[in-house]
Amino acid sequence: MPHRRDALGREHLLPVLLLLPIVALFSVGYIVPLAQLVLKSLQHEGAWSLKSYIEIANSPAFLWIVLKTLALAATVTIVCLLIAYPLAYAISKCPPRPAAFLLLIVTLPYLTSVLIRTYAWIVLLSPNGPVNQLLLHLGLISEPLQMVFNSVGVYVGMVQVQLPLMVFPLYAVLARVNPSLAKAAQSLGSPPSDAFLRVTLPASMPGVISGCTLVFLSSLGFYITPELLGGPDSYLIAQGISLRVLILGNFDEAAAQSSILMLTVIAVFLIFRQRIAEELDDRPNNNVSSTGKSSTGLSPRSPILERLTAVLHGPLMRLHEALTVVRRPALYVSAGLTLLLLVLPFVVVIPLAFSNAPYLTFPPPGYSLRWFSSLLKNTQWLDALSFSLRWAGLSALLSVAIGVPAAFALVRYRFSARVPVYLLLISPLIVPHVVIAVSLFFALAGSSLIDNPLAFALSYTIIGAPYTVVVMIAGLKRFNRTLELAAASLGSSPLVTLRTVTFPLLLPTLASGAIFAFIVGFDDVVFGLFLSGPTATPLPMRMWDNIRLEISPQIAVIAVLFLIVLALLMVLRLFVGAVVQGRRPQESLHA
Amino acid sequence: MSVSTATVSAKVTAGLATSQSRRGAVSVNSLTKNFGPVKAVDDVSLSIEPGEFVALLGSSGSGKSTLLMMIAGFEASSSGDIMLDGMRINDVPSYRRGFGMVFQSYALFPHMTIAENIAYPLRRRGLRGADVEREVVKALKLVALDGYGTRLPSQLSGGQQQRVALARALVFRPPLLLMDEPLGALDRKLRQQLQMEIKLIHKEVGSTIIFVTHDQEEALSMADRVAVLEQGRLQQCGTPRELYEQPAIAFVADFIGEMNFLPVELRQSGGEVCARSADLGLEVMQEAGQVLTSGDRGLLAVRPEYVGLTPDERATAMVLESAYTGTNQSVLVQVGSIRLTARTSVSAGRPLFQSGQRVRFEIDAAHTRVFPAAR
Ligand SMILES: Nc1ncnc2c1ncn2[C@@H]1O[C@H](COP(=O)(O)OP(=O)(O)O)[C@@H](O)[C@H]1O
Ligand SMILES: [Mg+2]
């Protein structure tokens, strides 16, 4: 019960016990390998040395790659912000049901593997793909534009892939901006446009910051999309690292580059940790003033921001007034286009799966199930599918088993290491997977754990459990603890309360956490690149090879199957929710 | 569960009123709760008879909930004792105390039907099958919700949900029922209706009730005794009538009902004290017992109904504003720099007081008290 302390210090022991499993697993599979990676980068032929760093610092090629990576991450972040904001704003203004539907459309691509989406972009942007066909048809171009296998493809693909990461935090904040706040501003004399500039926009800044941080950090270490959609001119840092490990065998430099990438990401992460750790905050989140209010009741804004706003205010106001007439249409057109961008991959992938052509061409000349039957006949694909289902499934269970107790400890107990532990547990969300995979590859190299399903179970859990933790923390914070007090007053011990009240009510959240963890493992390519072999081949590795070597409609079939599974999982999740809301058969009563 | 099933079900199935007759005496002795530097509850002592209905009254932040939470076992005390029927229960965990509790937010389990919600405490006490069903039906009848058992909480209105919460808290016949602003979320009409129902149910089941509220009208109309809290301290505890007629301190006098406070000078004369104010042209003789200060200045407290008004063209007092409420007229009078309120009963044929009218006022000395000047 809240803030009970007893002489035995049980209050301190319990969170430790709850956190023990996940911290132990993270130590073995994450912290130690990463620490070894950094140590390795500081050594050369068995002795301490900065040789690797000196070498890469003197390499203009590396510096060029770093610059290109930073430029890409920054551009993708800005473009995402510009197109995600109107969409998030429009959704936040929608009534609950349409809003939920639109959010589902944003979530769908987020849950669909990056591999599938990148594949769709290859089809969409290829010289005889639908985009070029449309442009030719409209007479805007006279010959196909080269948009794949160069940086154009990388930029388009990256923006589409990262977009949901920007929409979610923006929507979360905008939905929270109490509409009555904007109304209050209006009734106090600000015209609507001014109310947006003075109230809504500043209030949404926390969402802008977390969205930008997420997209920027995640873009820095991105591998799949640049590798598949890019050409030689769009070579980025994550590709450089994997090339050094897998092809060149230059482990020392790979370790140094990985360390630099990781430390950069961690540094940015720590700068913005206040925002991120806010998730753990107890203050009620239901109104905007809770986002950083000083004791004077005035929001602390940086003087620079203040001055910038003051300078920009006049011109912005005039622009805004001029735009007032077209404001609504512009908002909806822009939000609509962004939605289109999000669903475009599915628009090509689904018909493609039913193509009757023996090779990839869009639109398909005719329709058949030939690619479905070819998949069912191919034992290699089926083996890979069953491998992925099995080990991603196991990891999802493991993620729940270790993530749920951790979330309880973090939300329900106060201890000094709380924020650091939280940051550690969610850090796999932002440390590039390439870096984690390389560190595991080094740690396991030479052991029987390479090309071993156990290594996959371990790595899938490390990248999946953070999702379970985050989802569960959100669920626990939303949970009405008065229900537990009520249960106690009615005679339930803490364990009985957990079993009869807390757990049943959190079951839908638990299911979401498990689904997230499963999908993260099931979609993984990067760990597959480093840890797979002839005996342990997950499905994404087969897809990866297919896209790189032959690119056939086979991938589209997998995508369609994946969407079906996703739909089933979502229905299951809804069902679990309904069961929890409805009657539970075991305790039913005929009164 | 420490008590065996048999004992509990015997208790549960015993007669309604009789089982309560000697249980449910609660007392707290020098109970204190610190939240860091904040003394949320400060040295509170209070003794409650079995079957008594006590209201904890105080403004927001005065420590009512904290005191209730300590009695319920949800909050550990910093010092002091909590006793139930002569036994110290500070270290008994909440789920073993066996008190009923009703929360402002109802706290019904959303995943269970109404019947399952009410059956919940019975199942925790080992009751099964037909026993459970019989008790649930009885409890639903008690709160006039027969036939609602199969619904979900979300399908009920706020008032109905709170009645279910009440039934759930009473179905296991707790010796003590704790309620934390149970009617705070309801609209005025529903609140008044439920106030009546809770009083009737209290008569029927006979449990001791501690009822937290910040609404003085609610406290006065419902409780046998009212305990007034301010800044964590128990200021006064007494029957509604005692609090109204003999407030022990200015805070209580001000908090409960309406009160005029008039600055006066005090002079001892024999066994009596003379309270006078030159500005008001006022001189009142007071029994020493009514004067709660030893200083030579004080505040003379008088309720509006004990201020009499007579129209008088030559008087210095003037009517500022008045409000007609049917049987009464409230009149705000300005005398020099002081304003006071009078309540006069309206009788047929007598004209109402008008703004700007000159009046003479007199104070019924028998119904005044003098409090210390520094408030
Ligand atoms: N968990 C807590 N931590 C710190 N201070 C608290 C806590 N609970 C209550 N308080 C403080 O104790 C005081 C009394 O609170 P409470 O008992 O809730 O008052 P009431 O119910 O009369 O409104 C308030 O000043 C409140 O801020
Ligand atoms: Mg309270």
Short mmCIF file of C-alpha atoms in Angstrom, two decimals, chain A residues 326-585:
data_model
loop_
_atom_site.label_atom_id
_atom_site.label_comp_id
_atom_site.label_asym_id
_atom_site.label_seq_id
_atom_site.Cartn_x
_atom_site.Cartn_y
_atom_site.Cartn_z
CA VAL A 326 -7.35 28.57 -46.57
CA ARG A 327 -6.44 27.35 -43.11
CA ARG A 328 -8.93 24.54 -42.84
CA PRO A 329 -8.63 23.20 -46.41
CA ALA A 330 -4.84 23.44 -46.20
CA LEU A 331 -4.84 21.54 -42.93
CA TYR A 332 -7.00 18.75 -44.28
CA VAL A 333 -5.20 18.49 -47.62
CA SER A 334 -1.86 18.30 -45.86
CA ALA A 335 -3.10 15.77 -43.31
CA GLY A 336 -4.64 13.72 -46.13
CA LEU A 337 -1.42 13.67 -48.14
CA THR A 338 0.53 12.54 -45.09
CA LEU A 339 -1.96 9.74 -44.52
CA LEU A 340 -1.61 8.76 -48.17
CA LEU A 341 2.15 8.61 -47.76
CA LEU A 342 1.67 6.31 -44.78
CA VAL A 343 -0.61 3.87 -46.57
CA LEU A 344 0.99 3.99 -50.02
CA PRO A 345 3.21 0.94 -49.40
CA PHE A 346 0.14 -1.16 -48.65
CA VAL A 347 -1.58 0.07 -51.78
CA VAL A 348 1.12 -1.54 -53.91
CA VAL A 349 2.01 -4.51 -51.76
CA ILE A 350 -1.45 -6.01 -51.48
CA PRO A 351 -2.26 -6.25 -55.24
CA LEU A 352 1.30 -7.37 -55.88
CA ALA A 353 0.84 -10.44 -53.71
CA PHE A 354 -1.87 -11.66 -56.05
CA SER A 355 0.16 -11.04 -59.19
CA ASN A 356 0.21 -13.76 -61.84
CA ALA A 357 3.47 -12.53 -63.33
CA PRO A 358 6.59 -14.63 -62.84
CA TYR A 359 8.55 -11.49 -62.05
CA LEU A 360 7.93 -8.20 -60.31
CA THR A 361 5.85 -5.71 -62.29
CA PHE A 362 3.29 -3.15 -61.20
CA PRO A 363 0.39 -3.03 -61.71
CA PRO A 364 0.22 -6.81 -62.06
CA PRO A 365 -0.86 -7.96 -65.53
CA GLY A 366 -3.33 -10.38 -63.95
CA TYR A 367 -4.18 -11.96 -60.65
CA SER A 368 -3.58 -15.42 -59.23
CA LEU A 369 -2.49 -17.18 -56.07
CA ARG A 370 0.70 -18.51 -57.66
CA TRP A 371 2.98 -16.67 -55.23
CA PHE A 372 1.03 -17.95 -52.26
CA SER A 373 1.35 -21.54 -53.44
CA SER A 374 5.01 -21.01 -54.28
CA LEU A 375 5.56 -19.92 -50.68
CA LEU A 376 3.76 -22.94 -49.31
CA LYS A 377 5.89 -25.24 -51.46
CA ASN A 378 9.14 -23.70 -50.42
CA THR A 379 10.46 -25.38 -47.28
CA GLN A 380 13.20 -22.78 -46.87
CA TRP A 381 10.63 -20.03 -46.45
CA LEU A 382 8.44 -22.17 -44.23
CA ASP A 383 11.34 -23.14 -42.00
CA ALA A 384 12.34 -19.52 -41.66
CA LEU A 385 8.75 -18.57 -40.87
CA SER A 386 8.46 -21.18 -38.17
CA PHE A 387 11.85 -20.18 -36.76
CA SER A 388 10.74 -16.55 -36.49
CA LEU A 389 7.35 -17.38 -35.03
CA ARG A 390 8.86 -19.65 -32.44
CA TRP A 391 11.71 -17.48 -31.22
CA ALA A 392 9.98 -14.12 -31.51
CA GLY A 393 7.06 -15.70 -29.65
CA LEU A 394 9.30 -16.99 -26.90
CA SER A 395 10.96 -13.58 -26.59
CA ALA A 396 7.58 -11.89 -26.34
CA LEU A 397 6.67 -14.14 -23.41
CA LEU A 398 10.04 -13.52 -21.82
CA SER A 399 9.66 -9.76 -22.36
CA VAL A 400 6.35 -9.83 -20.54
CA ALA A 401 7.74 -12.00 -17.76
CA ILE A 402 10.63 -9.64 -17.03
CA GLY A 403 9.15 -6.35 -18.26
CA VAL A 404 5.92 -6.37 -16.27
CA PRO A 405 7.53 -6.74 -12.82
CA ALA A 406 10.03 -4.04 -13.81
CA ALA A 407 7.23 -1.66 -14.76
CA PHE A 408 5.57 -2.32 -11.39
CA ALA A 409 8.79 -1.54 -9.55
CA LEU A 410 9.35 1.66 -11.53
CA VAL A 411 5.83 3.02 -11.18
CA ARG A 412 4.96 1.91 -7.68
CA TYR A 413 8.15 2.39 -5.69
CA ARG A 414 10.47 5.28 -5.00
CA PHE A 415 14.14 4.45 -4.87
CA SER A 416 17.25 6.36 -5.75
CA ALA A 417 18.17 4.34 -8.84
CA ARG A 418 14.70 4.63 -10.29
CA VAL A 419 15.33 7.05 -13.14
CA PRO A 420 18.72 5.58 -14.13
CA VAL A 421 17.21 2.07 -14.21
CA TYR A 422 14.30 3.33 -16.30
CA LEU A 423 16.64 5.00 -18.77
CA LEU A 424 18.72 1.83 -18.97
CA LEU A 425 15.70 -0.36 -19.63
CA ILE A 426 14.33 1.82 -22.41
CA SER A 427 17.72 2.61 -23.94
CA PRO A 428 17.56 -0.29 -26.47
CA LEU A 429 14.79 1.76 -28.07
CA ILE A 430 17.32 4.37 -29.10
CA VAL A 431 20.74 2.71 -29.16
CA PRO A 432 21.07 1.67 -32.83
CA HIS A 433 20.40 -2.01 -33.32
CA VAL A 434 23.51 -2.24 -35.47
CA VAL A 435 25.62 -1.33 -32.45
CA ILE A 436 23.90 -3.80 -30.13
CA ALA A 437 24.13 -6.52 -32.77
CA VAL A 438 27.82 -5.88 -33.42
CA SER A 439 28.54 -5.98 -29.70
CA LEU A 440 26.70 -9.30 -29.37
CA PHE A 441 28.51 -10.59 -32.43
CA PHE A 442 31.86 -9.77 -30.82
CA ALA A 443 30.79 -11.20 -27.47
CA LEU A 444 29.53 -14.45 -28.96
CA ALA A 445 32.11 -14.80 -31.75
CA GLY A 446 33.78 -18.17 -31.64
CA SER A 447 31.17 -19.60 -29.29
CA SER A 448 28.43 -21.98 -30.32
CA LEU A 449 25.92 -19.19 -29.80
CA ILE A 450 26.43 -17.74 -33.25
CA ASP A 451 23.94 -19.38 -35.61
CA ASN A 452 22.02 -20.51 -32.53
CA PRO A 453 18.34 -19.81 -31.80
CA LEU A 454 19.19 -18.88 -28.19
CA ALA A 455 21.13 -15.86 -29.36
CA PHE A 456 18.00 -14.74 -31.20
CA ALA A 457 15.81 -15.30 -28.17
CA LEU A 458 18.24 -13.16 -26.16
CA SER A 459 18.52 -10.32 -28.66
CA TYR A 460 14.81 -10.26 -29.48
CA THR A 461 14.10 -9.97 -25.76
CA ILE A 462 16.56 -7.13 -25.36
CA ILE A 463 14.93 -5.11 -28.13
CA GLY A 464 11.38 -6.25 -27.25
CA ALA A 465 11.29 -5.89 -23.46
CA PRO A 466 11.67 -2.07 -23.57
CA TYR A 467 8.37 -1.90 -25.43
CA THR A 468 6.70 -4.08 -22.82
CA VAL A 469 8.12 -1.86 -20.08
CA VAL A 470 6.98 1.37 -21.74
CA VAL A 471 3.49 0.08 -22.54
CA MET A 472 3.09 -1.35 -19.05
CA ILE A 473 4.30 1.82 -17.34
CA ALA A 474 1.72 3.80 -19.28
CA GLY A 475 -0.97 1.28 -18.31
CA LEU A 476 0.01 1.28 -14.65
CA LYS A 477 0.04 5.06 -14.51
CA ARG A 478 -3.45 5.15 -15.95
CA PHE A 479 -4.60 2.48 -13.51
CA ASN A 480 -6.94 3.76 -10.84
CA ARG A 481 -5.29 2.73 -7.59
CA THR A 482 -8.39 3.49 -5.58
CA LEU A 483 -9.65 0.15 -6.92
CA GLU A 484 -6.82 -1.56 -5.07
CA LEU A 485 -7.62 0.34 -1.89
CA ALA A 486 -11.23 -0.72 -2.31
CA ALA A 487 -10.17 -4.36 -2.73
CA ALA A 488 -8.04 -4.14 0.41
CA SER A 489 -10.90 -2.63 2.38
CA LEU A 490 -13.05 -5.53 1.22
CA GLY A 491 -10.58 -8.05 2.61
CA SER A 492 -8.07 -8.78 -0.15
CA SER A 493 -4.42 -9.19 0.71
CA PRO A 494 -2.02 -7.53 -1.76
CA LEU A 495 -1.59 -10.78 -3.70
CA VAL A 496 -5.32 -11.45 -3.91
CA THR A 497 -5.85 -7.85 -5.03
CA LEU A 498 -3.27 -8.39 -7.74
CA ARG A 499 -4.99 -11.54 -8.93
CA THR A 500 -8.60 -10.38 -8.76
CA VAL A 501 -8.39 -6.69 -9.62
CA THR A 502 -5.08 -5.37 -10.92
CA PHE A 503 -4.12 -8.18 -13.24
CA PRO A 504 -7.51 -8.68 -14.94
CA LEU A 505 -7.81 -4.96 -15.56
CA LEU A 506 -4.29 -4.71 -16.95
CA LEU A 507 -4.65 -7.75 -19.20
CA PRO A 508 -5.29 -5.70 -22.36
CA THR A 509 -2.18 -3.61 -21.64
CA LEU A 510 -0.23 -6.80 -21.09
CA ALA A 511 -1.44 -8.11 -24.43
CA SER A 512 -0.34 -4.91 -26.16
CA GLY A 513 3.08 -5.19 -24.56
CA ALA A 514 3.42 -8.78 -25.71
CA ILE A 515 2.30 -7.96 -29.26
CA PHE A 516 4.82 -5.13 -29.51
CA ALA A 517 7.64 -7.30 -28.24
CA PHE A 518 6.68 -10.07 -30.65
CA ILE A 519 6.58 -7.80 -33.67
CA VAL A 520 9.90 -6.18 -32.85
CA GLY A 521 11.58 -9.59 -32.83
CA PHE A 522 9.63 -10.93 -35.76
CA ASP A 523 10.61 -7.94 -37.94
CA ASP A 524 14.28 -7.89 -37.04
CA VAL A 525 16.85 -7.88 -39.82
CA VAL A 526 19.89 -6.39 -38.17
CA PHE A 527 20.50 -9.08 -35.54
CA GLY A 528 19.86 -11.64 -38.25
CA LEU A 529 22.68 -10.18 -40.33
CA PHE A 530 25.20 -10.78 -37.57
CA LEU A 531 23.88 -13.82 -35.72
CA SER A 532 22.25 -16.03 -38.35
CA GLY A 533 23.75 -18.96 -40.17
CA PRO A 534 22.66 -22.09 -41.95
CA THR A 535 20.85 -23.56 -38.92
CA ALA A 536 19.29 -20.40 -37.55
CA THR A 537 17.68 -18.34 -40.28
CA PRO A 538 14.79 -16.08 -39.36
CA LEU A 539 12.21 -15.08 -41.94
CA PRO A 540 13.43 -11.48 -42.38
CA MET A 541 16.83 -12.84 -43.47
CA ARG A 542 15.18 -14.82 -46.27
CA MET A 543 13.26 -11.70 -47.25
CA TRP A 544 16.41 -9.63 -47.12
CA ASP A 545 18.23 -11.99 -49.44
CA ASN A 546 15.25 -12.10 -51.77
CA ILE A 547 15.02 -8.32 -52.02
CA ARG A 548 18.74 -7.95 -52.64
CA LEU A 549 19.18 -10.83 -55.03
CA GLU A 550 16.00 -11.25 -57.06
CA ILE A 551 13.16 -9.03 -55.74
CA SER A 552 10.04 -11.05 -56.51
CA PRO A 553 6.36 -10.73 -55.51
CA GLN A 554 7.16 -13.35 -52.85
CA ILE A 555 7.80 -10.58 -50.33
CA ALA A 556 4.38 -9.11 -51.03
CA VAL A 557 2.81 -12.45 -50.12
CA ILE A 558 4.65 -12.41 -46.81
CA ALA A 559 3.50 -8.85 -46.28
CA VAL A 560 -0.12 -9.82 -46.85
CA LEU A 561 0.21 -12.78 -44.48
CA PHE A 562 1.83 -10.47 -41.95
CA LEU A 563 -1.03 -8.00 -42.25
CA ILE A 564 -3.51 -10.81 -41.70
CA VAL A 565 -1.64 -11.93 -38.57
CA LEU A 566 -1.47 -8.32 -37.39
CA ALA A 567 -5.21 -7.93 -37.91
CA LEU A 568 -5.80 -11.16 -35.96
CA LEU A 569 -3.58 -9.94 -33.13
CA MET A 570 -5.47 -6.65 -33.01
CA VAL A 571 -8.79 -8.45 -32.94
CA LEU A 572 -7.43 -10.65 -30.18
CA ARG A 573 -6.36 -7.56 -28.27
CA LEU A 574 -9.83 -6.05 -28.70
CA PHE A 575 -11.34 -9.33 -27.56
CA VAL A 576 -9.19 -9.40 -24.44
CA GLY A 577 -10.30 -5.83 -23.77
CA ALA A 578 -13.94 -6.78 -24.22
CA VAL A 579 -13.63 -9.76 -21.93
CA VAL A 580 -12.06 -7.61 -19.25
CA GLN A 581 -14.75 -4.98 -19.61
CA GLY A 582 -17.48 -7.60 -19.69
CA ARG A 583 -18.23 -10.44 -17.38
CA ARG A 584 -15.71 -12.99 -16.37
CA PRO A 585 -17.26 -16.43 -16.61
#
